[in-house]
Short mmCIF file of C-alpha atoms and ligand atoms in Angstrom, two decimals:
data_model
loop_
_atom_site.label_atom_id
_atom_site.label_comp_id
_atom_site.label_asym_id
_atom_site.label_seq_id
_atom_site.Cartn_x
_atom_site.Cartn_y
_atom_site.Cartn_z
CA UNK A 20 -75.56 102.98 16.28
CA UNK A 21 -72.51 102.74 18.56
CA UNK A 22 -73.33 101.23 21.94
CA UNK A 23 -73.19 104.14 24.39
CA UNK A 24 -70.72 103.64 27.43
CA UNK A 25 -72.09 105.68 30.75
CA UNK A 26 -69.31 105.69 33.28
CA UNK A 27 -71.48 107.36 36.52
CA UNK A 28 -74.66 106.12 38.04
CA UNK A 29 -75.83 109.97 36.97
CA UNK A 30 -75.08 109.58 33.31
CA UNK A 31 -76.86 105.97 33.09
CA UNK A 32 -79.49 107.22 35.18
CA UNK A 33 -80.27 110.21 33.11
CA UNK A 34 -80.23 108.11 29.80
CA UNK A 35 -82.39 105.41 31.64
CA UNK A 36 -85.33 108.09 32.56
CA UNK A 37 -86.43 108.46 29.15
CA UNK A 38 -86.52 104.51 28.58
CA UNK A 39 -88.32 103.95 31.84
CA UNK A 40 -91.54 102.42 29.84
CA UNK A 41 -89.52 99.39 28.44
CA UNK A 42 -88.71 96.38 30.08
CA UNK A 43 -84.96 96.55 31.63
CA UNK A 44 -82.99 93.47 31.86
CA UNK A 45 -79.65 93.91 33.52
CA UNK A 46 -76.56 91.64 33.22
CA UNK A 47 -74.24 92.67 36.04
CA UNK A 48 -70.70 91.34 35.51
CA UNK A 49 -66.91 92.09 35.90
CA UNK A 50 -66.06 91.55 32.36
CA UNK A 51 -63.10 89.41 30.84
CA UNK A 52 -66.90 88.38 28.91
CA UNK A 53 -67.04 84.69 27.64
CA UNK A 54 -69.48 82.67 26.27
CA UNK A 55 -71.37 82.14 29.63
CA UNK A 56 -71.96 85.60 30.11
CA UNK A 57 -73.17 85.85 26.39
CA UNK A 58 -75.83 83.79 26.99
CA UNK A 59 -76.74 85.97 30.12
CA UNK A 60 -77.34 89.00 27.89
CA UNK A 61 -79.20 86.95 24.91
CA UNK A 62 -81.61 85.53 27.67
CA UNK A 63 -82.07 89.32 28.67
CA UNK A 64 -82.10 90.63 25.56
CA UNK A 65 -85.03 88.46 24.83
CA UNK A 66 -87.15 88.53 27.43
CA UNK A 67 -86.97 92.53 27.34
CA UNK A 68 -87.28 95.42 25.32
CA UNK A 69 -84.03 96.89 26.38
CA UNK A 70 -80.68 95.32 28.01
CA UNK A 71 -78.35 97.49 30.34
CA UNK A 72 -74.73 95.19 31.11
CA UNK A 73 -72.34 96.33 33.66
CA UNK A 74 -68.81 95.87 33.61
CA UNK A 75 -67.06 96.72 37.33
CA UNK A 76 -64.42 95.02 38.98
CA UNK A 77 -65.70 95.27 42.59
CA UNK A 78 -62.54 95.68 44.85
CA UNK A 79 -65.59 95.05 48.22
CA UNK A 80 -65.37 90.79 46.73
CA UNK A 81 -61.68 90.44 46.65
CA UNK A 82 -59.83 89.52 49.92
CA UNK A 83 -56.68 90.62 50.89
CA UNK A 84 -55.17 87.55 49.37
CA UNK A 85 -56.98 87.45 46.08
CA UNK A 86 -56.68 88.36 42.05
CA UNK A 87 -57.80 92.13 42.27
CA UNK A 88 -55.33 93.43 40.94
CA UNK A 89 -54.40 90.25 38.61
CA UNK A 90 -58.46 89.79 37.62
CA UNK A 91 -58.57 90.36 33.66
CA UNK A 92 -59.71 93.24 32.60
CA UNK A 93 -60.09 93.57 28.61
CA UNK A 94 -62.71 96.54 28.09
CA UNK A 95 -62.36 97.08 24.46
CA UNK A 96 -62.48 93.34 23.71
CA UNK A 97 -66.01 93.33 25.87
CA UNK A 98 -67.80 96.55 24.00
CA UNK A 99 -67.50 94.61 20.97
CA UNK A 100 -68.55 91.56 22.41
CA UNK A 101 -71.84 94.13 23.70
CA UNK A 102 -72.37 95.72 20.59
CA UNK A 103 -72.24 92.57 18.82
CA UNK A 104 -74.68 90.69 21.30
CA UNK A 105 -77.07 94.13 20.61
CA UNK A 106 -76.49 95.41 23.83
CA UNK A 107 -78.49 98.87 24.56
CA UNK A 108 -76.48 100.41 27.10
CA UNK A 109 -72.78 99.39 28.89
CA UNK A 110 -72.20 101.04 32.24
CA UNK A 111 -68.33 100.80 33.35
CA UNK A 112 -68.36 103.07 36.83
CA UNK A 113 -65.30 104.01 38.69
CA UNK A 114 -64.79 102.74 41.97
CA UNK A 115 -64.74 106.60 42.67
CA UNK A 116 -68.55 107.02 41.27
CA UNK A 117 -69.61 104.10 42.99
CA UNK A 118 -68.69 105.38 45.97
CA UNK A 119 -66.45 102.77 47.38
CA UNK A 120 -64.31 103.43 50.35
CA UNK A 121 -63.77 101.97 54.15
CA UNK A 122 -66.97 104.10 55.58
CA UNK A 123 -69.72 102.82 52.39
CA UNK A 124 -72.50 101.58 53.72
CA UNK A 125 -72.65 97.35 53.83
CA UNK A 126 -75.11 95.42 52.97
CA UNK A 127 -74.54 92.01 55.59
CA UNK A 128 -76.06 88.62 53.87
CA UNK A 129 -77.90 86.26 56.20
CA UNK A 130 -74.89 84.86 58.63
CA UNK A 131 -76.41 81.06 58.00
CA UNK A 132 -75.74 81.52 54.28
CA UNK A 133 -72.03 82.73 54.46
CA UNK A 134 -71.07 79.87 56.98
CA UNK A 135 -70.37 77.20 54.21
CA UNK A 136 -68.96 76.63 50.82
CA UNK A 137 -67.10 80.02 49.47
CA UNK A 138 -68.37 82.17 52.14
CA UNK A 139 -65.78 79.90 54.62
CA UNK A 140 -62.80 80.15 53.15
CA UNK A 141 -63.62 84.02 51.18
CA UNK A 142 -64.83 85.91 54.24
CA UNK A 143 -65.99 89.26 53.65
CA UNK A 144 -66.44 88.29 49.62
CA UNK A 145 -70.32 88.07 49.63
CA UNK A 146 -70.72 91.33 51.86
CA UNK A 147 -68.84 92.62 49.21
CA UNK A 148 -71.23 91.48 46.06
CA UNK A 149 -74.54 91.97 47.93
CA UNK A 150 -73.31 95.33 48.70
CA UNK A 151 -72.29 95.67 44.77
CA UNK A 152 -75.44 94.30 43.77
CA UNK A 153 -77.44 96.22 45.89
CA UNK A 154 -76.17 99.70 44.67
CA UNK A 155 -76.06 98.41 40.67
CA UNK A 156 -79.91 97.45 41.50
CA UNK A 157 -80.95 100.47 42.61
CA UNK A 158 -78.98 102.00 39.99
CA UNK A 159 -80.55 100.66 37.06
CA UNK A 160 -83.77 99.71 38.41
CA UNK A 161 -84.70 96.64 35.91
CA UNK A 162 -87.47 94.97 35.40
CA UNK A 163 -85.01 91.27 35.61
CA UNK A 164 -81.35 90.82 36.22
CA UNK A 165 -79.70 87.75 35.17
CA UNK A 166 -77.25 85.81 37.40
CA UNK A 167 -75.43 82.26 36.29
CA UNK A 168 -75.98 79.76 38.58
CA UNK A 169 -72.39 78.15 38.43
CA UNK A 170 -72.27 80.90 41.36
CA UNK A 171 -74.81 79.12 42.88
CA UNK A 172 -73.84 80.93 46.44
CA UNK A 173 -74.05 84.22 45.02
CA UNK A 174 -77.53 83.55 43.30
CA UNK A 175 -79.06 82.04 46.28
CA UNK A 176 -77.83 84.90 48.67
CA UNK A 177 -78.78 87.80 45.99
CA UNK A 178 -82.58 86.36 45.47
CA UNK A 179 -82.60 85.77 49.58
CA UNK A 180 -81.40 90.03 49.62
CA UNK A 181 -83.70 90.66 46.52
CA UNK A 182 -86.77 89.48 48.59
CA UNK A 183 -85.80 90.44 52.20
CA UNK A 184 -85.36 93.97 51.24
CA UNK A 185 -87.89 94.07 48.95
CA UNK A 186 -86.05 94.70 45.62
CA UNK A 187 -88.50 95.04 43.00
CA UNK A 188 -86.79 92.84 40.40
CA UNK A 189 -87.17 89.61 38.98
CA UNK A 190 -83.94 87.43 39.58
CA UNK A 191 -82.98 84.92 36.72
CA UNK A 192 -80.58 82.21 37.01
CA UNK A 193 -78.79 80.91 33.72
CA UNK A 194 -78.00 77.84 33.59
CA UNK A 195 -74.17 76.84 33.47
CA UNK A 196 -72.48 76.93 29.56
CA UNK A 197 -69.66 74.29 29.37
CA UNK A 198 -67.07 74.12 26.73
CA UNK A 199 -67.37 70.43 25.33
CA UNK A 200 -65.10 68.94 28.06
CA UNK A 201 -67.50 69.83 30.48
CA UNK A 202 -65.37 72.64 31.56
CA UNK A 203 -67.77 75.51 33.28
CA UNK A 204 -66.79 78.84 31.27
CA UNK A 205 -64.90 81.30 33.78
CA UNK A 206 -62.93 84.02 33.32
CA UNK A 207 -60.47 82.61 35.45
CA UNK A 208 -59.92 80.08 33.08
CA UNK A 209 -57.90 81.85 30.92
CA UNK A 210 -55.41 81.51 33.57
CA UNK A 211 -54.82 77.80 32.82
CA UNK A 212 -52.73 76.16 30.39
CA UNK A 213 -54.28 73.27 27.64
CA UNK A 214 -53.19 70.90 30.20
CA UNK A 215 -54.62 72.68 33.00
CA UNK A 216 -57.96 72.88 30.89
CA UNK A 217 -57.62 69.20 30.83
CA UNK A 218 -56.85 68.53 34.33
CA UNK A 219 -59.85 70.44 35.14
CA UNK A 220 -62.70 68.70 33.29
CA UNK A 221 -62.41 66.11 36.44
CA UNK A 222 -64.35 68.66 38.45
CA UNK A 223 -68.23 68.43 36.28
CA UNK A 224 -66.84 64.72 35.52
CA UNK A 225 -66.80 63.49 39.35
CA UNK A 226 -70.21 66.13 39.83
CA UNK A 227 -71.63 63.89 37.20
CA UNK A 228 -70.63 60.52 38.86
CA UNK A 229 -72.89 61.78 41.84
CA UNK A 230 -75.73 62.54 39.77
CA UNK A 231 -75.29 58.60 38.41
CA UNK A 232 -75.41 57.15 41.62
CA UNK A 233 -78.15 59.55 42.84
CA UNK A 234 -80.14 58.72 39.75
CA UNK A 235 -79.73 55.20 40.90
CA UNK A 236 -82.05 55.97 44.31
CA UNK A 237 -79.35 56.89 46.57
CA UNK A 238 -80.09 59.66 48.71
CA UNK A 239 -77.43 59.58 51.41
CA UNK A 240 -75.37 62.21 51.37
CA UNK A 241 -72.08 60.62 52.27
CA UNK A 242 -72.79 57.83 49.42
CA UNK A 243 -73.58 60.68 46.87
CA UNK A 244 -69.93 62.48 47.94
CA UNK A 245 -68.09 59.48 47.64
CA UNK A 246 -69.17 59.08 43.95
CA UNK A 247 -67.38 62.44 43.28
CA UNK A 248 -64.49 61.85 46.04
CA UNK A 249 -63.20 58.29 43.84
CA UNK A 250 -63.32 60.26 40.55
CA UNK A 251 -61.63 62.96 41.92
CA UNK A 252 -58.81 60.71 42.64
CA UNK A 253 -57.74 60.18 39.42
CA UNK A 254 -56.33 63.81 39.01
CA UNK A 255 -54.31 64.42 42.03
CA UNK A 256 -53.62 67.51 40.22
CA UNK A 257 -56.69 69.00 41.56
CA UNK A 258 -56.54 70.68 45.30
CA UNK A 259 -59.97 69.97 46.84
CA UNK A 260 -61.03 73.25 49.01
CA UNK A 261 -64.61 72.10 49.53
CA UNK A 262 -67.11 69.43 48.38
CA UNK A 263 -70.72 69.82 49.87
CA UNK A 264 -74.26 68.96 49.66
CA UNK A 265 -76.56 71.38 50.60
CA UNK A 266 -80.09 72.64 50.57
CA UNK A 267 -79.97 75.05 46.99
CA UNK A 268 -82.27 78.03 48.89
CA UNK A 269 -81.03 77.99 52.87
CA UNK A 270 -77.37 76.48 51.70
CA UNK A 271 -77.40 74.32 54.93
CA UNK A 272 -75.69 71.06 54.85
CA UNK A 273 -77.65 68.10 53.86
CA UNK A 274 -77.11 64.71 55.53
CA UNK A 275 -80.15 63.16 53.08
CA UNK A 276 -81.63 64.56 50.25
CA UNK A 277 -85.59 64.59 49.59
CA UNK A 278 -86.29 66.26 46.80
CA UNK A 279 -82.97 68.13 45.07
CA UNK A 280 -79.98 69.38 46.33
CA UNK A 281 -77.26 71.63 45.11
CA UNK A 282 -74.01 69.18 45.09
CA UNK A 283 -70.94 72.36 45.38
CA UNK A 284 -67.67 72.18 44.57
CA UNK A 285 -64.52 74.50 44.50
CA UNK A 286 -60.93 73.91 44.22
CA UNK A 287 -57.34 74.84 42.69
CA UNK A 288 -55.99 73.64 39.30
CA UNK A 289 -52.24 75.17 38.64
CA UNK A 290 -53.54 77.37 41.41
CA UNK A 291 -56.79 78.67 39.63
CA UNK A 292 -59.02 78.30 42.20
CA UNK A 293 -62.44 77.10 40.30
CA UNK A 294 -66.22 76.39 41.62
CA UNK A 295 -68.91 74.16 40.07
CA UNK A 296 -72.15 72.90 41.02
CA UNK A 297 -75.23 71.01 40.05
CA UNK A 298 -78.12 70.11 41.13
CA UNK A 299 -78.91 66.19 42.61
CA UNK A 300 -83.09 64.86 42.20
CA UNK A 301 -82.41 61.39 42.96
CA UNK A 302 -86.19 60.90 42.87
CA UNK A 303 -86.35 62.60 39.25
CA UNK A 304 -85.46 59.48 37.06
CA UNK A 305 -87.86 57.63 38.97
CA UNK A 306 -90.67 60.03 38.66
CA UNK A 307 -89.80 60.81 34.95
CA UNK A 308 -89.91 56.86 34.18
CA UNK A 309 -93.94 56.61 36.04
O1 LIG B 647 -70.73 87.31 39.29
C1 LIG B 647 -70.06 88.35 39.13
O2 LIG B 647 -69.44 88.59 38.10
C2 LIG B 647 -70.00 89.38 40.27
O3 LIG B 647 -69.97 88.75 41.51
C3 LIG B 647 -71.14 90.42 40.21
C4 LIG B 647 -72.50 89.77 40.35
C5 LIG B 647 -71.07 91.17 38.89
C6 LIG B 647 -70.99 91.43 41.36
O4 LIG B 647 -69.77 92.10 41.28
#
């Protein structure tokens, strides 16, 4: 059967009602689908009986300054990529039926949360996907909705909204595919040439230096940045925007780190601008080796 396409919250709504006994997984995204988000909807499409994706480009996340307008869109290519990952139900609104314009209603993250990594330098971006999230949650209504954690910002801020308003919905975050480089899969990266591709694998490279050192007992934070910092160096290529250690749930800055940490990082390559993250135990090899 072809994979129905519902284009206003009405239309999914209505087709939703009579499914309302099955368990809903949701995979919200902005298309330009790649392997990463595949995963997203195979985790959903296992753990429930029916899986809803959504494909909007949210103009509330872009700043003035940013790829709206530039931000790949490829709908055809990503029904097929649905229909072929057994995808129940695609939901591509218009800005129009989604009701954006300058007097929608906001939904304002926890200031403490927005004060470091992305929300510094992208100010007004995660206004704009709690407020996206918000409305495509109370759209759909599912039972889980699946969120990678190579946003790890965006995660941490959408379970923080999920449980301060009350959201009844299970959050899941997917871990990070890589292509064999190490490379996390974006849809930015199709912006990049082979060497750019190249260039880039120096970002999870110098992430996994830190983990090396903090698997060694370190738990300092400047110690754990300078691992990354030194194998940074060796693609001055890459623009550095941010590098921080933080706690993974409040996203305040670290000077130590007790039990895990999420070690952030964003930055250009041929002006891409790219983020990565994992997350530092330096007590884990330890523990794992008693
Ligand atoms: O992660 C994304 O693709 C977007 O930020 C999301 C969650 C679909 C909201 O627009």
């Amino acid at each position: 059967m072809d994979l129905p396409i519902f284009t206003t919250p009405s239309e999914l709504g209505h087709y939703l009602q009579s499914h309302r006994s099955q368990a809903i997984g949701f995979v919200p995204t902005m298309g330009a689908l790649h392997l990463g988000h595949q995963s997203l909807i195979d985790r959903a499409r296992h753990e429930n009986t029916l899986a809803v994706v959504s494909i909007f480009v949210n103009p509330l996340q872009f700043g003035a300054n940013e790829d709206l307008d530039q931000y790949p869109r490829q709908l055809e290519i990503d029904r097929v990529i649905c229909e072929t990952a057994g995808v129940d139900a695609l939901f591509v609104p218009t800005p129009e039926s989604m009701g954006i314009n300058n007097t929608l209603t906001q939904i304002i993250p926890p200031p403490l949360m927005l004060s470091g990594l992305c929300g510094r330098t992208r100010v007004g971006h995660f206004q704009g996907v709690a407020t996206i999230v918000t409305k495509l949650l109370n759209i759909v209504q599912p039972d889980r909705a699946y969120f990678g954690e190579k946003d790890s910002q965006q995660l941490a801020i959408i379970r923080r909204i999920v449980t301060d308003l009350n959201i009844p919905v299970d959050i899941v975050g997917c871990p990070t595919l890589r292509a064999a480089s190490g490379l996390a899969h974006s849809s930015r990266n199709q912006y990049l040439s082979p060497t750019g591709k190249s260039q880039a694998a120096v970002i999870y490279r110098s992430l996994q230096q830190a983990r090396a050192v903090a698997n060694s007992g370190e738990v300092h934070a400047p110690s754990i940045l300078a691992a990354v910092m030194t194998e940074l160096a060796t693609v001055p290529e890459f623009e550095l925007e941010y590098l921080e250690l933080v706690d993974r749930h409040s996203l305040q800055s670290l000077d130590t780190v007790e039990n895990s940490a999420l070690l952030a990082i964003a930055g250009r390559i041929e002006n891409t601008r790219l983020i990565d993250n994992i997350i530092i135990e330096p007590h884990r090899l330890n523990y794992d080796l008693e």
